[in-house]
Tab-separated table of C-alpha atoms in Angstrom:
chain	number	residue	atom	x	y	z
A	1	MET	CA	0.000	-0.063	0.021
A	2	ASN	CA	1.490	3.219	-1.031
A	3	MET	CA	-0.088	5.903	1.007
A	4	ASP	CA	1.985	8.627	-0.574
A	5	ASN	CA	-0.052	8.084	-3.767
A	6	VAL	CA	-3.257	8.119	-1.785
A	7	ILE	CA	-2.280	11.387	-0.343
A	8	ASN	CA	-1.170	12.941	-3.779
A	9	GLY	CA	-4.642	11.933	-4.966
A	10	ILE	CA	-6.576	13.610	-2.390
A	11	GLU	CA	-9.150	16.717	-3.105
A	12	GLU	CA	-6.911	19.828	-3.139
A	13	GLY	CA	-8.894	21.690	-0.571
A	14	TRP	CA	-8.303	18.846	2.082
A	15	LYS	CA	-4.854	18.413	0.781
A	16	ASP	CA	-4.132	22.084	1.774
A	17	ALA	CA	-6.115	21.785	5.200
A	18	LEU	CA	-4.211	18.460	6.216
A	19	ALA	CA	-0.826	19.360	4.963
A	20	SER	CA	0.872	19.727	8.214
A	21	GLU	CA	-0.786	16.456	9.435
A	22	PHE	CA	0.695	14.386	6.655
A	23	LYS	CA	4.248	15.609	7.740
A	24	LYS	CA	3.757	14.424	11.680
A	25	GLN	CA	5.623	11.625	13.268
A	26	TYR	CA	2.309	9.864	13.926
A	27	PHE	CA	1.327	9.758	10.422
A	28	THR	CA	4.513	8.801	9.167
A	29	ALA	CA	4.279	5.723	11.689
A	30	LEU	CA	0.864	4.958	10.314
A	31	LYS	CA	2.177	4.807	6.861
A	32	SER	CA	4.701	2.658	7.944
A	33	THR	CA	2.105	0.275	9.952
A	34	LEU	CA	-0.077	0.062	6.823
A	35	LEU	CA	2.916	-0.994	4.538
A	36	VAL	CA	3.832	-3.813	6.707
A	37	GLU	CA	0.187	-5.217	7.352
A	38	THR	CA	-0.613	-4.933	3.660
A	39	LYS	CA	2.044	-7.571	3.422
A	40	THR	CA	0.413	-10.152	5.497
A	41	SER	CA	-3.174	-9.040	5.710
A	42	ASP	CA	-6.206	-7.945	3.436
A	43	ILE	CA	-6.801	-4.201	4.402
A	44	PHE	CA	-10.214	-2.567	3.846
A	45	PRO	CA	-11.417	-0.438	1.804
A	46	SER	CA	-9.078	-0.751	-1.065
A	47	GLN	CA	-6.415	1.555	-1.453
A	48	PRO	CA	-8.187	4.006	-3.771
A	49	ASP	CA	-11.211	4.339	-1.365
A	50	ILE	CA	-9.111	5.068	1.752
A	51	PHE	CA	-9.892	8.851	1.173
A	52	ALA	CA	-13.084	8.511	-0.455
A	53	ALA	CA	-14.893	10.576	1.856
A	54	PHE	CA	-12.534	13.581	0.995
A	55	ASN	CA	-12.455	13.290	-2.463
A	56	LEU	CA	-16.519	12.861	-2.599
A	57	THR	CA	-16.982	15.844	-0.417
A	58	PRO	CA	-14.409	18.570	-1.228
A	59	PHE	CA	-13.290	20.558	1.893
A	60	ASN	CA	-15.091	23.880	0.533
A	61	ASP	CA	-18.321	21.883	-0.012
A	62	VAL	CA	-18.909	20.371	3.554
A	63	LYS	CA	-22.133	21.062	4.993
A	64	VAL	CA	-22.994	18.304	7.060
A	65	ILE	CA	-20.894	15.558	9.057
A	66	ILE	CA	-21.813	12.235	10.134
A	67	ILE	CA	-19.157	10.338	12.222
A	68	GLY	CA	-18.752	6.640	12.328
A	69	GLN	CA	-16.290	4.456	14.000
A	70	ASP	CA	-14.549	1.798	11.827
A	71	PRO	CA	-14.972	0.696	8.388
A	72	TYR	CA	-16.875	-2.476	7.537
A	73	HIS	CA	-14.453	-5.555	7.749
A	74	GLY	CA	-16.413	-7.898	5.405
A	75	GLU	CA	-15.182	-8.727	1.958
A	76	GLY	CA	-16.498	-6.078	-0.587
A	77	GLN	CA	-18.487	-3.868	2.055
A	78	ALA	CA	-16.294	-0.923	2.943
A	79	ASN	CA	-16.038	1.976	0.190
A	80	GLY	CA	-14.442	4.453	2.078
A	81	LEU	CA	-17.925	6.240	3.579
A	82	CYS	CA	-19.103	5.526	7.011
A	83	PHE	CA	-22.089	3.403	7.335
A	84	SER	CA	-22.089	2.854	3.350
A	85	VAL	CA	-21.502	-0.225	1.503
A	86	SER	CA	-20.827	-0.796	-2.272
A	87	ASP	CA	-23.384	-1.285	-4.578
A	88	ASN	CA	-24.961	-4.916	-4.597
A	89	ILE	CA	-23.793	-5.578	-1.041
A	90	SER	CA	-26.462	-6.557	1.526
A	91	HIS	CA	-27.218	-3.863	3.737
A	92	PRO	CA	-25.549	-4.219	7.294
A	93	PRO	CA	-27.783	-3.695	10.460
A	94	SER	CA	-27.044	0.033	11.385
A	95	LEU	CA	-27.543	1.015	7.572
A	96	LYS	CA	-30.845	-0.792	7.560
A	97	ASN	CA	-31.838	1.369	10.588
A	98	ILE	CA	-30.873	4.425	8.964
A	99	PHE	CA	-32.834	3.842	5.971
A	100	LYS	CA	-35.942	2.747	7.908
A	101	GLU	CA	-35.621	6.313	10.042
A	102	ILE	CA	-35.322	8.003	6.684
A	103	GLN	CA	-38.478	6.008	5.406
A	104	ASN	CA	-40.364	7.148	8.617
A	105	ASP	CA	-38.979	10.810	8.809
A	106	LEU	CA	-39.418	11.560	5.097
A	107	LYS	CA	-41.528	9.004	3.579
A	108	ILE	CA	-38.733	7.840	1.067
A	109	PRO	CA	-38.991	4.347	0.059
A	110	TYR	CA	-36.271	2.000	1.230
A	111	PRO	CA	-33.643	1.753	-1.078
A	112	LYS	CA	-31.958	-1.169	-3.094
A	113	SER	CA	-28.423	-0.109	-2.821
A	114	GLY	CA	-26.515	0.886	0.327
A	115	ASN	CA	-24.039	3.241	-1.327
A	116	LEU	CA	-24.308	6.561	0.192
A	117	ALA	CA	-21.975	8.347	-2.220
A	118	SER	CA	-25.028	10.535	-3.467
A	119	TRP	CA	-25.082	12.047	-0.101
A	120	ALA	CA	-21.264	12.696	-0.040
A	121	LYS	CA	-21.651	14.641	-3.522
A	122	GLN	CA	-24.132	16.962	-1.803
A	123	GLY	CA	-21.688	18.085	1.031
A	124	VAL	CA	-22.314	15.226	3.379
A	125	LEU	CA	-18.834	14.193	4.978
A	126	LEU	CA	-19.174	10.516	5.942
A	127	LEU	CA	-16.287	10.170	8.338
A	128	ASN	CA	-15.126	7.091	9.901
A	129	ALA	CA	-12.657	7.772	12.981
A	130	SER	CA	-10.668	4.926	11.633
A	131	LEU	CA	-10.102	4.936	7.805
A	132	THR	CA	-8.688	1.297	7.562
A	133	VAL	CA	-9.336	-2.070	9.071
A	134	ARG	CA	-8.003	-5.498	8.833
A	135	LYS	CA	-10.380	-8.173	7.029
A	136	GLY	CA	-12.386	-9.691	9.572
A	137	GLU	CA	-11.056	-7.803	12.599
A	138	ALA	CA	-13.380	-5.061	13.879
A	139	ASN	CA	-11.477	-1.787	15.234
A	140	SER	CA	-8.283	-3.575	14.597
A	141	HIS	CA	-6.635	-0.014	13.299
A	142	ILE	CA	-8.073	1.743	16.266
A	143	ASP	CA	-4.572	2.586	17.740
A	144	ILE	CA	-2.379	3.063	14.730
A	145	GLY	CA	-2.980	6.668	14.364
A	146	TRP	CA	-6.173	7.442	12.244
A	147	HIS	CA	-8.109	8.660	15.494
A	148	THR	CA	-5.495	11.533	15.883
A	149	PHE	CA	-5.951	12.343	12.249
A	150	THR	CA	-9.737	12.302	12.099
A	151	ASP	CA	-9.801	14.305	15.260
A	152	GLU	CA	-7.761	16.897	13.695
A	153	ILE	CA	-10.099	17.069	10.654
A	154	ILE	CA	-13.074	17.702	13.076
A	155	LYS	CA	-11.026	20.386	14.780
A	156	GLN	CA	-10.195	21.880	11.315
A	157	LEU	CA	-13.706	22.012	10.056
A	158	SER	CA	-14.796	23.586	13.476
A	159	PHE	CA	-12.079	26.185	13.346
A	160	GLN	CA	-12.106	27.113	9.528
A	161	LYS	CA	-15.972	27.043	8.947
A	162	LYS	CA	-19.405	28.060	10.369
A	163	ASP	CA	-22.922	26.674	10.422
A	164	LEU	CA	-21.847	23.189	9.933
A	165	ILE	CA	-24.419	20.433	11.192
A	166	PHE	CA	-22.730	17.316	13.171
A	167	LEU	CA	-24.730	14.339	13.339
A	168	LEU	CA	-23.591	12.358	16.238
A	169	TRP	CA	-24.976	9.021	16.748
A	170	GLY	CA	-24.059	6.825	19.826
A	171	GLY	CA	-21.609	7.482	22.552
A	172	PHE	CA	-18.523	7.237	20.605
A	173	ALA	CA	-19.502	9.969	18.126
A	174	LYS	CA	-20.828	12.214	21.138
A	175	LYS	CA	-17.292	12.237	22.499
A	176	LYS	CA	-16.346	14.378	19.390
A	177	ILE	CA	-18.302	17.230	20.691
A	178	LYS	CA	-15.253	18.611	22.618
A	179	PHE	CA	-13.599	19.405	19.205
A	180	ILE	CA	-16.648	21.371	18.119
A	181	ASN	CA	-17.501	24.726	18.696
A	182	GLU	CA	-20.944	24.812	19.589
A	183	GLU	CA	-21.582	28.525	19.278
A	184	ILE	CA	-20.896	28.584	15.561
A	185	HIS	CA	-22.137	25.003	14.592
A	186	HIS	CA	-25.046	22.804	14.856
A	187	ILE	CA	-25.074	19.525	16.822
A	188	LEU	CA	-27.735	16.885	16.451
A	189	ALA	CA	-27.364	13.793	18.858
A	190	SER	CA	-29.086	10.540	19.372
A	191	GLY	CA	-28.355	6.934	19.964
A	192	HIS	CA	-26.718	4.605	17.586
A	193	PRO	CA	-28.559	3.223	14.761
A	194	SER	CA	-27.275	-0.388	15.507
A	195	PRO	CA	-30.006	-2.728	16.597
A	196	LEU	CA	-28.958	-2.770	20.286
A	197	SER	CA	-29.563	0.968	20.523
A	198	ALA	CA	-32.339	1.447	18.043
A	199	ASN	CA	-34.387	-1.520	19.981
A	200	ARG	CA	-34.200	0.297	22.969
A	201	GLY	CA	-35.690	3.483	21.890
A	202	HIS	CA	-32.701	5.511	21.192
A	203	TRP	CA	-32.635	5.797	17.262
A	204	PHE	CA	-36.001	5.504	15.947
A	205	GLY	CA	-38.002	8.950	15.826
A	206	ASN	CA	-34.828	11.131	15.918
A	207	ALA	CA	-35.951	12.885	12.690
A	208	HIS	CA	-32.365	13.961	12.167
A	209	PHE	CA	-32.997	13.904	8.300
A	210	SER	CA	-35.777	16.330	8.368
A	211	LYS	CA	-34.059	18.428	11.124
A	212	THR	CA	-30.906	18.699	8.949
A	213	ASN	CA	-32.924	19.974	6.111
A	214	ASP	CA	-34.749	22.555	8.177
A	215	LEU	CA	-31.484	23.965	9.377
A	216	LEU	CA	-29.809	24.040	5.964
A	217	ILE	CA	-32.938	25.934	4.591
A	218	SER	CA	-32.649	28.180	7.559
A	219	LEU	CA	-28.943	29.007	6.648
A	220	ASN	CA	-30.100	29.625	3.045
A	221	LYS	CA	-28.327	26.231	1.934
A	222	GLU	CA	-29.534	23.608	-0.417
A	223	PRO	CA	-31.188	20.810	1.410
A	224	ILE	CA	-29.889	17.172	1.117
A	225	ASP	CA	-31.726	14.908	-1.091
A	226	TRP	CA	-31.472	11.734	1.163
A	227	ARG	CA	-32.804	9.506	-1.563
A	228	ILE	CA	-30.159	7.088	-2.570
A	229	LYS	CA	-29.382	7.295	-6.507
């Protein structure tokens, strides 16, 4: 895995915003770890998709941020966008509950595809805290430096922009509030869409999708078309 090629291909706005991070010692160590691991393990997502969230949602276009924890670790699932799967891949439980809430909230039919790229292209940054994972091993890259990197992304967005909408689902995502200036940004928080949380009443009915669009309209921004295309 040649991470330098991945970095060179990142969208220019993100490349500028994160230039100093790519030069730091922790990121150099992260690259070395990935290089070693790819010789003995399958790493997801594939190299071209590691920075898919940034390439599909340019830095200057970010309006909404959804924070996930870890890429899917099953064959063919991860595509670089949190909660999203590639076309023709069955929907994981959390994604099913996301679509069910959209169906309840906005009366949008449940989609065939679980690929959320159409959201990303409208300014929804679908950010996993870890950007890679070993095949079959959830959270296997939790300690290799990705969290330092993605925390810095949240800080940069909070510092450089205003009136962003952060959707924080579950305890892990809510911990990121400390990096967000709540005086100039908007936070919608709820339980996680995983069955464990959703079935306890902490997810369904949060109406985050209509609330996000109401906020965007109040800010004179284009609302998100949450249909999957």
